[in-house]
Amino acid sequence: MDNQEHKNEHEHHITPYSTYVYVWLGLIALTSITVTIAGISLGDYTLAVALLIAAVKSYLVINIFMHIKYEELIFKVFLILSGLTLLVIFALTFFDFTYR
Amino acid sequence: MSHNEQAVESHGHVHRDDVGAKMGMWLFLFTELLLFGGMFLIYAVYRFQYPEQFHFAGMELNTTIGTINTIILLTSSLTVALSITALQKGNKFLSIIMLTITIGFALFFMVNKYFEWSAKVSHGIYPGSEEMLNKQNGEILFFGLYYVMTGLHGLHVLIGIVLLTFILVMIIKDKIISTDLVKLENSGLYWHLVDLIWIFLFPLFYLIQ
């Protein structure tokens, strides 16, 4: 079993054409939603909604297009670590900015 | 190790480490993430400091051109992904077609960028212009960040065009084949990163209504 998995890994997981097309349709749909929402005034939530949609789009691109879903665990660890690093930098800067 | 034997058996005397190659690419992408992350940080801080002025300056940007460029980049991400699947399945012809379309979209993106920037410049909005210097601080910062961030992103698109063209030639010359395509995959990763950065640039600059 382990051997089999290793073999598959070595041979690469092949993502079907259809998966990519579905993800692309999703990305286009999310783009139209974010453009439409930008025209509606949601007050303070406008930015939050726009960033949330951008986050969902990145999740799709990273997982499917960039194949992270099918990579070894270490790739996911690296990704989460670098994402957290960026988050910490943002949090610390805003802490400094707010209480200066 | 069976891993090594397998590599030796199927690829003659050449030893490859595709996982290592991909990991190297991802490490590079993380440095890119921090490069752009720093700029997004500057954007975030100044947007909180000058919300009205950012809003006002953002109205000047062309949402239509921004939306078109978003769709172009998303679709080019699709075609480069399809190009990889095609080559993995041994369909060299389709892979070449898809990669060519990707490069075409990238050029299309840059043409739009050219028209967008020339329209701004002809309105006197460019770093250091007299019109800019008469604006409020927040607006100057907004347009400064707009030029630096979309400019650096545009530079990445240009590099992507060169990179993908090299990859295309290598596929045509059978230097990249269905059993040895990590170069294509890594270039695809780079191209998706360019798309990823745009996914955030688009709402932050073009969708401030």
Tab-separated table of N, CA, C and O in Angstrom, chain B residues 147-197:
chain	number	residue	atom	x	y	z
B	147	TYR	N	1.189	52.495	-8.977
B	147	TYR	CA	2.232	52.336	-9.998
B	147	TYR	C	3.271	51.304	-9.590
B	147	TYR	O	3.694	50.481	-10.401
B	148	VAL	N	3.690	51.325	-8.328
B	148	VAL	CA	4.729	50.385	-7.898
B	148	VAL	C	4.204	48.946	-7.895
B	148	VAL	O	4.851	48.035	-8.420
B	149	MET	N	3.014	48.742	-7.344
B	149	MET	CA	2.517	47.370	-7.192
B	149	MET	C	2.068	46.762	-8.512
B	149	MET	O	2.427	45.631	-8.835
B	150	THR	N	1.265	47.522	-9.297
B	150	THR	CA	0.863	46.941	-10.584
B	150	THR	C	2.067	46.918	-11.539
B	150	THR	O	2.144	46.058	-12.410
B	151	GLY	N	3.022	47.838	-11.317
B	151	GLY	CA	4.237	47.832	-12.143
B	151	GLY	C	5.091	46.601	-11.874
B	151	GLY	O	5.523	45.921	-12.804
B	152	LEU	N	5.299	46.306	-10.596
B	152	LEU	CA	6.083	45.121	-10.252
B	152	LEU	C	5.355	43.849	-10.701
B	152	LEU	O	5.979	42.895	-11.185
B	153	HIS	N	4.027	43.881	-10.581
B	153	HIS	CA	3.242	42.740	-11.064
B	153	HIS	C	3.390	42.604	-12.579
B	153	HIS	O	3.587	41.493	-13.095
B	154	GLY	N	3.334	43.751	-13.280
B	154	GLY	CA	3.496	43.732	-14.740
B	154	GLY	C	4.865	43.196	-15.141
B	154	GLY	O	4.981	42.440	-16.105
B	155	LEU	N	5.891	43.551	-14.356
B	155	LEU	CA	7.231	43.022	-14.617
B	155	LEU	C	7.234	41.496	-14.496
B	155	LEU	O	7.858	40.784	-15.290
B	156	HIS	N	6.488	40.996	-13.497
B	156	HIS	CA	6.368	39.547	-13.337
B	156	HIS	C	5.669	38.904	-14.535
B	156	HIS	O	6.020	37.800	-14.939
B	157	VAL	N	4.670	39.620	-15.081
B	157	VAL	CA	3.984	39.098	-16.270
B	157	VAL	C	4.972	39.018	-17.434
B	157	VAL	O	5.034	38.006	-18.140
B	158	LEU	N	5.781	40.091	-17.611
B	158	LEU	CA	6.772	40.097	-18.696
B	158	LEU	C	7.766	38.942	-18.535
B	158	LEU	O	8.070	38.231	-19.500
B	159	ILE	N	8.260	38.750	-17.303
B	159	ILE	CA	9.187	37.643	-17.056
B	159	ILE	C	8.491	36.314	-17.355
B	159	ILE	O	9.084	35.405	-17.935
B	160	GLY	N	7.202	36.234	-16.983
B	160	GLY	CA	6.423	35.022	-17.254
B	160	GLY	C	6.342	34.735	-18.745
B	160	GLY	O	6.451	33.585	-19.174
B	161	ILE	N	6.165	35.794	-19.556
B	161	ILE	CA	6.086	35.616	-21.013
B	161	ILE	C	7.393	34.998	-21.524
B	161	ILE	O	7.382	34.032	-22.283
B	162	VAL	N	8.529	35.558	-21.070
B	162	VAL	CA	9.834	35.044	-21.509
B	162	VAL	C	9.999	33.585	-21.054
B	162	VAL	O	10.365	32.703	-21.841
B	163	LEU	N	9.692	33.336	-19.773
B	163	LEU	CA	9.845	31.995	-19.208
B	163	LEU	C	8.994	30.966	-19.964
B	163	LEU	O	9.491	29.915	-20.394
B	164	LEU	N	7.719	31.300	-20.160
B	164	LEU	CA	6.815	30.352	-20.810
B	164	LEU	C	7.205	30.132	-22.275
B	164	LEU	O	7.000	29.040	-22.818
B	165	THR	N	7.790	31.165	-22.913
B	165	THR	CA	8.242	30.991	-24.295
B	165	THR	C	9.391	29.982	-24.356
B	165	THR	O	9.420	29.106	-25.228
B	166	PHE	N	10.338	30.101	-23.408
B	166	PHE	CA	11.427	29.118	-23.343
B	166	PHE	C	10.866	27.703	-23.154
B	166	PHE	O	11.298	26.747	-23.806
B	167	ILE	N	9.900	27.586	-22.237
B	167	ILE	CA	9.303	26.278	-21.943
B	167	ILE	C	8.615	25.731	-23.196
B	167	ILE	O	8.741	24.541	-23.527
B	168	LEU	N	7.916	26.620	-23.922
B	168	LEU	CA	7.220	26.217	-25.149
B	168	LEU	C	8.214	25.631	-26.160
B	168	LEU	O	7.978	24.564	-26.734
B	169	VAL	N	9.333	26.325	-26.334
B	169	VAL	CA	10.348	25.843	-27.277
B	169	VAL	C	10.882	24.478	-26.815
B	169	VAL	O	11.069	23.563	-27.626
B	170	MET	N	11.087	24.343	-25.497
B	170	MET	CA	11.604	23.067	-24.986
B	170	MET	C	10.624	21.919	-25.214
B	170	MET	O	11.027	20.793	-25.465
B	171	ILE	N	9.326	22.221	-25.116
B	171	ILE	CA	8.324	21.175	-25.377
B	171	ILE	C	8.354	20.798	-26.862
B	171	ILE	O	8.350	19.620	-27.221
B	172	ILE	N	8.413	21.828	-27.717
B	172	ILE	CA	8.433	21.575	-29.161
B	172	ILE	C	9.647	20.716	-29.521
B	172	ILE	O	9.557	19.789	-30.320
B	173	LYS	N	10.809	21.006	-28.871
B	173	LYS	CA	12.035	20.278	-29.173
B	173	LYS	C	12.162	18.975	-28.390
B	173	LYS	O	13.250	18.365	-28.369
B	174	ASP	N	11.094	18.594	-27.691
B	174	ASP	CA	11.081	17.366	-26.888
B	174	ASP	C	12.114	17.364	-25.755
B	174	ASP	O	12.552	16.308	-25.298
B	175	LYS	N	12.492	18.565	-25.300
B	175	LYS	CA	13.376	18.654	-24.126
B	175	LYS	C	12.533	18.475	-22.856
B	175	LYS	O	13.049	18.121	-21.809
B	176	ILE	N	11.256	18.802	-22.963
B	176	ILE	CA	10.301	18.552	-21.876
B	176	ILE	C	9.289	17.560	-22.424
B	176	ILE	O	8.629	17.830	-23.430
B	177	ILE	N	9.229	16.379	-21.780
B	177	ILE	CA	8.336	15.332	-22.277
B	177	ILE	C	7.414	14.864	-21.152
B	177	ILE	O	7.582	15.284	-20.010
B	178	SER	N	6.460	14.001	-21.486
B	178	SER	CA	5.434	13.631	-20.506
B	178	SER	C	6.015	12.989	-19.249
B	178	SER	O	5.420	13.073	-18.187
B	179	THR	N	7.202	12.354	-19.334
B	179	THR	CA	7.780	11.729	-18.149
B	179	THR	C	8.767	12.642	-17.442
B	179	THR	O	9.311	12.286	-16.400
B	180	ASP	N	9.041	13.787	-18.024
B	180	ASP	CA	10.011	14.718	-17.441
B	180	ASP	C	9.536	16.151	-17.691
B	180	ASP	O	9.999	16.823	-18.601
B	181	LEU	N	8.566	16.584	-16.850
B	181	LEU	CA	7.973	17.895	-17.147
B	181	LEU	C	7.968	18.821	-15.943
B	181	LEU	O	7.155	19.741	-15.852
B	182	VAL	N	8.910	18.592	-15.015
B	182	VAL	CA	8.897	19.428	-13.806
B	182	VAL	C	9.176	20.894	-14.139
B	182	VAL	O	8.693	21.798	-13.458
B	183	LYS	N	9.919	21.140	-15.224
B	183	LYS	CA	10.175	22.534	-15.630
B	183	LYS	C	8.868	23.216	-16.030
B	183	LYS	O	8.638	24.378	-15.692
B	184	LEU	N	8.040	22.485	-16.746
B	184	LEU	CA	6.730	23.027	-17.129
B	184	LEU	C	5.873	23.262	-15.888
B	184	LEU	O	5.236	24.305	-15.744
B	185	GLU	N	5.892	22.287	-14.975
B	185	GLU	CA	5.075	22.416	-13.762
B	185	GLU	C	5.520	23.618	-12.928
B	185	GLU	O	4.693	24.379	-12.428
B	186	ASN	N	6.830	23.795	-12.772
B	186	ASN	CA	7.344	24.912	-11.974
B	186	ASN	C	7.035	26.254	-12.622
B	186	ASN	O	6.703	27.218	-11.939
B	187	SER	N	7.119	26.315	-13.952
B	187	SER	CA	6.757	27.557	-14.635
B	187	SER	C	5.270	27.825	-14.457
B	187	SER	O	4.855	28.979	-14.307
B	188	GLY	N	4.478	26.752	-14.467
B	188	GLY	CA	3.042	26.885	-14.196
B	188	GLY	C	2.816	27.473	-12.805
B	188	GLY	O	2.000	28.380	-12.634
B	189	LEU	N	3.570	26.979	-11.823
B	189	LEU	CA	3.441	27.494	-10.452
B	189	LEU	C	3.722	28.992	-10.420
B	189	LEU	O	3.001	29.763	-9.783
B	190	TYR	N	4.784	29.397	-11.119
B	190	TYR	CA	5.126	30.817	-11.177
B	190	TYR	C	3.966	31.606	-11.776
B	190	TYR	O	3.574	32.650	-11.260
B	191	TRP	N	3.412	31.084	-12.853
B	191	TRP	CA	2.330	31.790	-13.529
B	191	TRP	C	1.096	31.903	-12.631
B	191	TRP	O	0.414	32.928	-12.609
B	192	HIS	N	0.812	30.849	-11.870
B	192	HIS	CA	-0.329	30.907	-10.950
B	192	HIS	C	-0.090	31.939	-9.861
B	192	HIS	O	-1.023	32.593	-9.403
B	193	LEU	N	1.168	32.097	-9.426
B	193	LEU	CA	1.475	33.103	-8.402
B	193	LEU	C	1.171	34.508	-8.930
B	193	LEU	O	0.612	35.342	-8.221
B	194	VAL	N	1.526	34.742	-10.206
B	194	VAL	CA	1.238	36.030	-10.827
B	194	VAL	C	-0.269	36.282	-10.806
B	194	VAL	O	-0.736	37.387	-10.499
B	195	ASP	N	-1.038	35.238	-11.084
B	195	ASP	CA	-2.493	35.314	-11.048
B	195	ASP	C	-2.972	35.601	-9.618
B	195	ASP	O	-3.832	36.443	-9.383
B	196	LEU	N	-2.360	34.900	-8.669
B	196	LEU	CA	-2.730	35.005	-7.255
B	196	LEU	C	-2.559	36.435	-6.736
B	196	LEU	O	-3.406	36.959	-6.027
B	197	ILE	N	-1.440	37.065	-7.106
B	197	ILE	CA	-1.183	38.436	-6.652
B	197	ILE	C	-2.230	39.374	-7.243
B	197	ILE	O	-2.754	40.250	-6.572
